[in-house]
C-alpha atoms as one frame of an Amber mdcrd trajectory, in Angstrom:
protein
 227.004-102.491-144.100 226.482-104.560-141.047 223.412-102.951-138.376 222.595
-104.482-135.267 219.008-104.637-134.703 218.147-104.331-130.501 215.116-104.169
-129.878 213.604-103.390-127.462 210.529-100.830-125.738 213.046 -99.050-123.843
 210.353 -98.073-121.114 212.709 -96.457-120.526 216.251 -96.553-122.070 219.419
 -96.915-119.165 223.285 -96.831-118.490 222.652-101.084-119.216 221.527-100.620
-123.219 224.185 -98.237-123.629 226.630-100.099-122.509 225.617-102.836-123.621
 225.010-100.978-127.142 228.427 -99.460-127.335 229.936-103.134-126.357 228.505
-104.045-129.727 229.874-101.673-131.819 232.905-101.601-130.668 233.598-105.188
-129.903 231.850-106.935-132.866 231.765-106.589-136.642 228.982-104.328-137.432
 228.771-100.327-138.018 226.097 -99.404-136.637 223.789-100.562-133.957 219.976
 -99.574-134.283 218.193 -99.309-131.355 215.254-100.851-133.072 211.655 -99.642
-129.978 208.987-102.449-130.174 204.797-100.423-129.574 203.961-104.313-128.159
 206.110-106.901-127.231 203.568-109.840-127.257 205.060-111.388-124.513 205.044
-108.358-122.190 202.146-105.964-120.530 201.005-102.954-121.723 199.825-101.150
-118.915 202.608 -99.769-117.955 204.347 -98.806-121.583 204.759 -95.336-122.906
 203.289 -93.486-126.175 205.890 -94.495-128.660 207.554 -91.206-130.185 208.448
 -91.136-126.421 210.120 -93.400-125.279 211.599 -93.146-129.312 212.614 -89.391
-127.567 213.937 -91.188-125.028 216.195 -92.767-127.201 217.058 -90.538-129.798
 218.107 -87.779-126.523 220.738 -91.043-124.439 221.999 -91.998-128.164 223.651
 -88.455-128.863 226.793 -87.676-130.021 226.945 -92.011-130.521 227.645 -91.290
-134.002 227.348 -95.809-135.555 223.861 -95.858-132.799 220.494 -94.946-134.483
 216.624 -94.486-133.007 213.931 -96.174-135.523 210.782 -96.131-135.256 209.828
 -98.343-138.082 207.450-101.022-135.383 204.823 -97.560-135.768 203.965 -98.556
-138.632 203.567-102.430-138.691 201.043-104.995-137.544 200.728-104.958-133.646
 201.603-106.916-132.476 205.005-106.588-133.151 206.684-109.613-134.337 211.138
-110.158-134.894 210.354-111.473-138.219 207.986-108.902-140.434 210.179-106.155
-139.379 213.158-107.821-140.163 211.834-108.864-143.535 210.550-105.682-144.409
 213.938-104.070-143.346 215.421-106.276-145.220 212.811-105.362-148.124 213.452
-101.860-147.366 217.315-102.039-147.326 218.231-104.598-149.642 222.513-103.376
-149.718 222.668-103.576-145.821 223.312-106.813-143.640 221.468-106.962-140.486
 222.271-109.070-137.771 219.580-109.838-133.600 220.889-108.057-130.768 219.437
-109.944-127.991 220.264-110.872-124.558 221.022-114.741-123.223 217.945-115.270
-121.693 216.513-114.091-124.981 218.192-117.348-126.749 216.609-119.351-124.522
 212.647-118.769-125.289 214.167-118.520-129.198 212.321-121.330-129.915 209.229
-119.927-129.512 209.659-116.918-131.604 207.051-116.851-134.537 209.343-118.146
-137.463 212.546-118.443-135.416 214.153-121.521-137.702 214.027-118.741-140.779
 215.300-115.673-138.589 217.853-118.682-137.785 218.451-119.358-141.017 218.976
-116.295-142.828 220.316-113.674-140.178 223.459-113.589-137.730 222.264-113.750
-133.726 224.603-112.041-132.047 224.005-112.579-127.826 225.461-111.342-125.202
 225.108-113.302-121.717 222.950-112.804-118.683 223.549-113.911-115.633 221.452
-116.918-114.734 220.720-118.142-118.191 222.854-120.756-120.102 222.663-120.902
-123.326 220.693-123.478-124.922 222.425-127.058-126.117 220.915-127.157-130.119
 222.547-122.730-130.343 225.791-123.330-128.661 228.066-124.577-131.646 225.177
-122.939-133.885 226.564-121.174-137.291 223.825-118.565-137.187 224.772-117.714
-133.782 227.619-115.495-131.995 228.356-114.792-128.439 229.652-112.078-126.829
 230.479-111.507-122.876 229.277-107.910-123.003 229.407-105.625-119.525 226.567
-106.057-118.114 224.999-103.645-115.456 221.802-104.837-112.823 219.684-102.204
-113.752 216.183-102.804-115.705 213.100-100.325-116.658 211.291-102.374-114.513
 213.341-100.912-111.350 213.839 -97.487-113.052 209.819 -97.405-113.482 209.424
 -98.241-109.697 211.740 -96.198-108.642 209.793 -93.101-109.760 207.065 -93.738
-108.519 208.530 -94.312-105.504 209.399 -90.619-105.611 213.678 -91.939-105.771
 216.448 -90.284-107.247 217.828 -92.316-109.657 218.754 -89.928-112.239 222.548
 -91.711-112.059 221.374 -95.224-113.752 219.500 -92.462-117.496 221.717 -90.472
-119.675 221.127 -87.485-118.517 219.078 -85.829-121.554 216.773 -89.247-121.027
 216.366 -88.216-117.685 215.108 -84.224-118.303 212.888 -85.801-120.685 211.262
 -88.078-118.303 211.416 -85.637-115.794 210.313 -82.455-117.730 207.426 -85.147
-118.508 206.337 -86.186-114.719 206.465 -90.052-116.547 205.986 -93.392-115.009
 205.080 -91.213-111.416 201.735 -92.142-110.798
């Protein structure tokens, strides 16, 4: 079985994340997509990051009804900060019967050479890259045999926009899956 790993803080998950995930499941050769919730991205500030299991709960609620999507807490038990290579190696050891590929936006591909052990990832895993506005594919990856490109529909929505809007007391529930939004509201996240 081929599993696409979609890494992120999902702080919070929004309809843009779901649209990309749904597109990748339906229009690529992956059988399942796992949302890998990152407890601490080494490239991002931790100041506004919700507790790991609250973000997991929102992802679980967001993907309810999508049989080909799962939420993964695998990084919660791994050393911090979270590095993709550590997670990929860990998952490949546990799930030897699965073929894993990494789902990422073109913006991440632009900085991919800065990732820890990026060459090992490139040599051992496929990268499924969806386009992002204002990012050109680096020339060394344009025809690389481990990199596949997808024109997934994009929405100009970000988790930081959602957090900032909530802090300003804006009703933006249309930007999130309903069950995830209801949990966020119930818990009063991002309001202070």
